Amino acid sequence: MEPFPNPLPLFPALPPPVTLFPILPILAHAQWIRQDALILSAIMSTLTEPIVAQIASQHTSYDAWHALEQTFASQSKARVVHLRSQLSNIRKGSQTTTNYFYSVKKITDELAIVGQTLLCDDVITYVLTGLGHDFDSLVTTKITFAPRGRGSFRGRGHGNYHGGSSTGNSTFYHIGRG
C-alpha cells in the first residue's frame, strides 16, 4: 500500500513555541507541519485499508494515533481479561508436564507483550494450582522467604495447592527431584 500524502497546510495539534525573531516561528511551524505530515503518512502506510478508513479524517499524526489508541484500547483490555482467565483456569490434565509448562509460559508471555507482566510468585502459584493432586508428592512444601539473609528460606509445612488460598505472604515453590 502506498503512503497517503497529507495535503498542506495541516492544522497542528501542538505547534512550536513563538520566539523573539518573527521569521523563526514561521520556519519552525512549517518544518513542524512537514514532519507531522511525514509521520502521519508513515502511520497510514502501515495500516490495512479498513483501519485507514477509520482514521482517514484525522489531520495530524497525534490525532491519528489517538484515534488508533481509542479503537484498539477496548480490544486490548478484553484480551488481557481473556488471558488472565485462561491462566486462572489452566490445568495440566492429560498433557505432559513440559507441554503444561509451555502452555503457562505462552500465556504469561502474551500478557507481558500487552504490558501485563506477572510476578514470578504469581506464575508459580498458577502453575502449582493447575498441576492437580497427582503431583502432591512433588509439591510438598510451602516455602517462606525469611529475612535472615540472602537466599534464606524457611519451610512451613503443607499448604492447599489446588485452587485454595493460603494465608500470609508465603509463596509456593516447586520441589523437583534432582
PDB file of C-alpha atoms in Angstrom:
ATOM      1  CA  MET A   1       0.000   0.000   0.000  1.00  0.00           C
ATOM      2  CA  GLU A   2       1.372   3.411  -0.888  1.00  0.00           C
ATOM      3  CA  PRO A   3       1.693   6.156   1.710  1.00  0.00           C
ATOM      4  CA  PHE A   4      -1.154   8.632   1.819  1.00  0.00           C
ATOM      5  CA  PRO A   5       0.258  12.119   1.273  1.00  0.00           C
ATOM      6  CA  ASN A   6      -1.280  14.644   3.577  1.00  0.00           C
ATOM      7  CA  PRO A   7      -2.216  17.957   1.942  1.00  0.00           C
ATOM      8  CA  LEU A   8      -0.508  21.001   3.396  1.00  0.00           C
ATOM      9  CA  PRO A   9      -1.152  23.010   5.436  1.00  0.00           C
ATOM     10  CA  LEU A  10      -2.304  20.812   8.273  1.00  0.00           C
ATOM     11  CA  PHE A  11      -3.874  22.112  11.429  1.00  0.00           C
ATOM     12  CA  PRO A  12      -1.205  21.283  14.001  1.00  0.00           C
ATOM     13  CA  ALA A  13      -2.148  19.848  17.366  1.00  0.00           C
ATOM     14  CA  LEU A  14       0.864  21.265  19.196  1.00  0.00           C
ATOM     15  CA  PRO A  15       2.693  23.998  17.244  1.00  0.00           C
ATOM     16  CA  PRO A  16       6.215  25.038  18.232  1.00  0.00           C
ATOM     17  CA  PRO A  17       6.633  27.951  20.672  1.00  0.00           C
ATOM     18  CA  VAL A  18       6.948  31.544  19.485  1.00  0.00           C
ATOM     19  CA  THR A  19      10.441  33.111  19.569  1.00  0.00           C
ATOM     20  CA  LEU A  20      11.713  36.691  19.540  1.00  0.00           C
ATOM     21  CA  PHE A  21      12.581  36.727  15.842  1.00  0.00           C
ATOM     22  CA  PRO A  22       9.471  36.983  13.639  1.00  0.00           C
ATOM     23  CA  ILE A  23      10.702  34.663  10.849  1.00  0.00           C
ATOM     24  CA  LEU A  24      11.828  31.812  13.122  1.00  0.00           C
ATOM     25  CA  PRO A  25       8.328  30.827  14.288  1.00  0.00           C
ATOM     26  CA  ILE A  26       7.138  30.685  10.679  1.00  0.00           C
ATOM     27  CA  LEU A  27      10.065  28.455   9.658  1.00  0.00           C
ATOM     28  CA  ALA A  28       9.730  26.252  12.739  1.00  0.00           C
ATOM     29  CA  HIS A  29       5.997  25.943  12.172  1.00  0.00           C
ATOM     30  CA  ALA A  30       6.499  24.999   8.511  1.00  0.00           C
ATOM     31  CA  GLN A  31       9.106  22.385   9.489  1.00  0.00           C
ATOM     32  CA  TRP A  32       6.780  21.014  12.173  1.00  0.00           C
ATOM     33  CA  ILE A  33       3.956  20.722   9.629  1.00  0.00           C
ATOM     34  CA  ARG A  34       6.229  18.833   7.190  1.00  0.00           C
ATOM     35  CA  GLN A  35       7.445  16.453   9.900  1.00  0.00           C
ATOM     36  CA  ASP A  36       3.919  15.836  11.133  1.00  0.00           C
ATOM     37  CA  ALA A  37       2.774  15.122   7.561  1.00  0.00           C
ATOM     38  CA  LEU A  38       5.608  12.582   7.158  1.00  0.00           C
ATOM     39  CA  ILE A  39       4.719  10.888  10.437  1.00  0.00           C
ATOM     40  CA  LEU A  40       1.036  10.775   9.507  1.00  0.00           C
ATOM     41  CA  SER A  41       1.948   9.326   6.111  1.00  0.00           C
ATOM     42  CA  ALA A  42       4.113   6.661   7.779  1.00  0.00           C
ATOM     43  CA  ILE A  43       1.285   5.725  10.144  1.00  0.00           C
ATOM     44  CA  MET A  44      -1.229   5.497   7.304  1.00  0.00           C
ATOM     45  CA  SER A  45       1.105   3.417   5.115  1.00  0.00           C
ATOM     46  CA  THR A  46       1.469   0.722   7.766  1.00  0.00           C
ATOM     47  CA  LEU A  47      -2.259   0.160   8.256  1.00  0.00           C
ATOM     48  CA  THR A  48      -4.711  -2.042   6.414  1.00  0.00           C
ATOM     49  CA  GLU A  49      -7.458  -0.383   4.377  1.00  0.00           C
ATOM     50  CA  PRO A  50     -10.276  -0.990   6.892  1.00  0.00           C
ATOM     51  CA  ILE A  51      -8.204   0.631   9.652  1.00  0.00           C
ATOM     52  CA  VAL A  52      -7.148   3.528   7.399  1.00  0.00           C
ATOM     53  CA  ALA A  53     -10.831   4.207   6.748  1.00  0.00           C
ATOM     54  CA  GLN A  54     -11.346   4.654  10.498  1.00  0.00           C
ATOM     55  CA  ILE A  55      -8.666   7.336  10.817  1.00  0.00           C
ATOM     56  CA  ALA A  56      -8.657   8.931   7.338  1.00  0.00           C
ATOM     57  CA  SER A  57     -10.348  12.084   8.621  1.00  0.00           C
ATOM     58  CA  GLN A  58      -7.543  12.813  11.098  1.00  0.00           C
ATOM     59  CA  HIS A  59      -5.364  15.782  10.141  1.00  0.00           C
ATOM     60  CA  THR A  60      -2.357  15.303  12.418  1.00  0.00           C
ATOM     61  CA  SER A  61      -0.241  12.366  13.479  1.00  0.00           C
ATOM     62  CA  TYR A  62      -1.300  12.998  17.067  1.00  0.00           C
ATOM     63  CA  ASP A  63      -4.989  12.813  16.146  1.00  0.00           C
ATOM     64  CA  ALA A  64      -4.444   9.659  14.069  1.00  0.00           C
ATOM     65  CA  TRP A  65      -2.503   7.959  16.854  1.00  0.00           C
ATOM     66  CA  HIS A  66      -5.139   8.937  19.423  1.00  0.00           C
ATOM     67  CA  ALA A  67      -7.904   7.544  17.183  1.00  0.00           C
ATOM     68  CA  LEU A  68      -5.980   4.263  16.831  1.00  0.00           C
ATOM     69  CA  GLU A  69      -5.495   4.095  20.578  1.00  0.00           C
ATOM     70  CA  GLN A  70      -9.223   4.589  21.160  1.00  0.00           C
ATOM     71  CA  THR A  71     -10.083   1.998  18.513  1.00  0.00           C
ATOM     72  CA  PHE A  72      -7.899  -0.739  19.963  1.00  0.00           C
ATOM     73  CA  ALA A  73      -7.946   0.030  23.714  1.00  0.00           C
ATOM     74  CA  SER A  74     -11.103  -1.948  24.435  1.00  0.00           C
ATOM     75  CA  GLN A  75      -9.833  -4.905  22.388  1.00  0.00           C
ATOM     76  CA  SER A  76      -6.570  -4.900  24.375  1.00  0.00           C
ATOM     77  CA  LYS A  77      -8.426  -4.834  27.692  1.00  0.00           C
ATOM     78  CA  ALA A  78     -10.641  -7.697  26.579  1.00  0.00           C
ATOM     79  CA  ARG A  79      -7.535  -9.655  25.537  1.00  0.00           C
ATOM     80  CA  VAL A  80      -5.927  -9.136  28.964  1.00  0.00           C
ATOM     81  CA  VAL A  81      -9.087 -10.331  30.726  1.00  0.00           C
ATOM     82  CA  HIS A  82      -9.230 -13.384  28.451  1.00  0.00           C
ATOM     83  CA  LEU A  83      -5.559 -14.271  29.035  1.00  0.00           C
ATOM     84  CA  ARG A  84      -5.870 -13.866  32.809  1.00  0.00           C
ATOM     85  CA  SER A  85      -8.950 -16.089  32.752  1.00  0.00           C
ATOM     86  CA  GLN A  86      -7.042 -18.727  30.763  1.00  0.00           C
ATOM     87  CA  LEU A  87      -4.184 -18.592  33.266  1.00  0.00           C
ATOM     88  CA  SER A  88      -6.559 -18.936  36.213  1.00  0.00           C
ATOM     89  CA  ASN A  89      -8.288 -21.944  34.671  1.00  0.00           C
ATOM     90  CA  ILE A  90      -5.339 -23.780  33.103  1.00  0.00           C
ATOM     91  CA  ARG A  91      -4.911 -27.367  34.266  1.00  0.00           C
ATOM     92  CA  LYS A  92      -2.309 -29.966  33.415  1.00  0.00           C
ATOM     93  CA  GLY A  93      -4.898 -32.641  32.760  1.00  0.00           C
ATOM     94  CA  SER A  94      -3.616 -35.313  30.359  1.00  0.00           C
ATOM     95  CA  GLN A  95      -0.890 -33.224  28.709  1.00  0.00           C
ATOM     96  CA  THR A  96       2.749 -33.759  29.565  1.00  0.00           C
ATOM     97  CA  THR A  97       4.272 -31.625  32.283  1.00  0.00           C
ATOM     98  CA  THR A  98       6.539 -29.989  29.711  1.00  0.00           C
ATOM     99  CA  ASN A  99       3.594 -29.074  27.494  1.00  0.00           C
ATOM    100  CA  TYR A 100       1.706 -27.780  30.536  1.00  0.00           C
ATOM    101  CA  PHE A 101       4.640 -25.538  31.491  1.00  0.00           C
ATOM    102  CA  TYR A 102       4.904 -24.302  27.888  1.00  0.00           C
ATOM    103  CA  SER A 103       1.172 -23.518  27.906  1.00  0.00           C
ATOM    104  CA  VAL A 104       1.570 -21.428  31.055  1.00  0.00           C
ATOM    105  CA  LYS A 105       4.665 -19.728  29.625  1.00  0.00           C
ATOM    106  CA  LYS A 106       2.843 -18.890  26.399  1.00  0.00           C
ATOM    107  CA  ILE A 107       0.030 -17.180  28.305  1.00  0.00           C
ATOM    108  CA  THR A 108       2.421 -15.269  30.585  1.00  0.00           C
ATOM    109  CA  ASP A 109       4.495 -14.191  27.566  1.00  0.00           C
ATOM    110  CA  GLU A 110       1.361 -12.909  25.814  1.00  0.00           C
ATOM    111  CA  LEU A 111       0.426 -10.971  28.944  1.00  0.00           C
ATOM    112  CA  ALA A 112       3.917  -9.460  29.043  1.00  0.00           C
ATOM    113  CA  ILE A 113       3.606  -8.400  25.395  1.00  0.00           C
ATOM    114  CA  VAL A 114       0.483  -6.380  26.225  1.00  0.00           C
ATOM    115  CA  GLY A 115       2.189  -4.815  29.251  1.00  0.00           C
ATOM    116  CA  GLN A 116       0.785  -7.068  31.976  1.00  0.00           C
ATOM    117  CA  THR A 117       3.910  -8.707  33.379  1.00  0.00           C
ATOM    118  CA  LEU A 118       3.197 -11.073  36.266  1.00  0.00           C
ATOM    119  CA  LEU A 119       5.322 -11.540  39.346  1.00  0.00           C
ATOM    120  CA  CYS A 120       7.249 -14.807  39.472  1.00  0.00           C
ATOM    121  CA  ASP A 121       5.390 -15.768  42.660  1.00  0.00           C
ATOM    122  CA  ASP A 122       2.056 -15.386  40.868  1.00  0.00           C
ATOM    123  CA  VAL A 123       3.177 -17.574  37.972  1.00  0.00           C
ATOM    124  CA  ILE A 124       4.398 -20.240  40.392  1.00  0.00           C
ATOM    125  CA  THR A 125       1.033 -20.188  42.157  1.00  0.00           C
ATOM    126  CA  TYR A 126      -0.825 -20.615  38.841  1.00  0.00           C
ATOM    127  CA  VAL A 127       1.468 -23.491  37.836  1.00  0.00           C
ATOM    128  CA  LEU A 128       1.107 -25.328  41.137  1.00  0.00           C
ATOM    129  CA  THR A 129      -2.639 -24.790  41.248  1.00  0.00           C
ATOM    130  CA  GLY A 130      -3.038 -26.375  37.822  1.00  0.00           C
ATOM    131  CA  LEU A 131      -0.889 -29.436  38.471  1.00  0.00           C
ATOM    132  CA  GLY A 132      -3.570 -31.378  40.306  1.00  0.00           C
ATOM    133  CA  HIS A 133      -3.403 -33.942  43.079  1.00  0.00           C
ATOM    134  CA  ASP A 134      -1.226 -36.349  41.070  1.00  0.00           C
ATOM    135  CA  PHE A 135       1.718 -34.062  41.846  1.00  0.00           C
ATOM    136  CA  ASP A 136       1.216 -33.761  45.605  1.00  0.00           C
ATOM    137  CA  SER A 137       4.461 -35.674  46.132  1.00  0.00           C
ATOM    138  CA  LEU A 138       6.361 -33.016  44.166  1.00  0.00           C
ATOM    139  CA  VAL A 139       4.564 -30.062  45.679  1.00  0.00           C
ATOM    140  CA  THR A 140       5.143 -30.863  49.320  1.00  0.00           C
ATOM    141  CA  THR A 141       6.467 -27.785  51.000  1.00  0.00           C
ATOM    142  CA  LYS A 142       5.344 -24.239  51.208  1.00  0.00           C
ATOM    143  CA  ILE A 143       8.492 -22.163  51.468  1.00  0.00           C
ATOM    144  CA  THR A 144       8.514 -18.696  53.006  1.00  0.00           C
ATOM    145  CA  PHE A 145      11.301 -16.241  52.397  1.00  0.00           C
ATOM    146  CA  ALA A 146      12.915 -15.480  55.725  1.00  0.00           C
ATOM    147  CA  PRO A 147      14.505 -12.051  56.029  1.00  0.00           C
ATOM    148  CA  ARG A 148      17.555 -13.628  57.733  1.00  0.00           C
ATOM    149  CA  GLY A 149      19.903 -13.014  54.889  1.00  0.00           C
ATOM    150  CA  ARG A 150      20.470 -13.598  51.251  1.00  0.00           C
ATOM    151  CA  GLY A 151      18.815 -16.771  49.997  1.00  0.00           C
ATOM    152  CA  SER A 152      17.398 -17.874  53.344  1.00  0.00           C
ATOM    153  CA  PHE A 153      14.235 -19.928  53.134  1.00  0.00           C
ATOM    154  CA  ARG A 154      12.175 -21.472  55.883  1.00  0.00           C
ATOM    155  CA  GLY A 155       9.815 -24.422  55.407  1.00  0.00           C
ATOM    156  CA  ARG A 156       6.245 -24.006  56.653  1.00  0.00           C
ATOM    157  CA  GLY A 157       4.641 -27.430  56.214  1.00  0.00           C
ATOM    158  CA  HIS A 158       1.893 -28.327  53.769  1.00  0.00           C
ATOM    159  CA  GLY A 159      -0.404 -25.865  52.046  1.00  0.00           C
ATOM    160  CA  ASN A 160      -3.528 -26.046  49.938  1.00  0.00           C
ATOM    161  CA  TYR A 161      -2.002 -26.220  46.447  1.00  0.00           C
ATOM    162  CA  HIS A 162      -5.018 -26.995  44.293  1.00  0.00           C
ATOM    163  CA  GLY A 163      -7.266 -24.000  43.987  1.00  0.00           C
ATOM    164  CA  GLY A 164      -7.366 -22.936  47.607  1.00  0.00           C
ATOM    165  CA  SER A 165      -5.853 -19.901  49.164  1.00  0.00           C
ATOM    166  CA  SER A 166      -3.004 -19.575  51.576  1.00  0.00           C
ATOM    167  CA  THR A 167      -2.640 -17.130  54.394  1.00  0.00           C
ATOM    168  CA  GLY A 168       0.164 -14.695  54.901  1.00  0.00           C
ATOM    169  CA  ASN A 169       2.703 -13.680  52.324  1.00  0.00           C
ATOM    170  CA  SER A 170       4.084 -17.125  51.667  1.00  0.00           C
ATOM    171  CA  THR A 171       4.945 -18.395  48.235  1.00  0.00           C
ATOM    172  CA  PHE A 172       4.710 -21.903  46.824  1.00  0.00           C
ATOM    173  CA  TYR A 173       7.788 -23.360  45.186  1.00  0.00           C
ATOM    174  CA  HIS A 174       8.098 -26.450  43.030  1.00  0.00           C
ATOM    175  CA  ILE A 175      10.302 -29.038  44.675  1.00  0.00           C
ATOM    176  CA  GLY A 176      11.572 -31.375  41.970  1.00  0.00           C
ATOM    177  CA  ARG A 177      13.735 -34.425  42.005  1.00  0.00           C
ATOM    178  CA  GLY A 178      17.308 -33.729  41.018  1.00  0.00           C
TER     179      GLY A 178
END
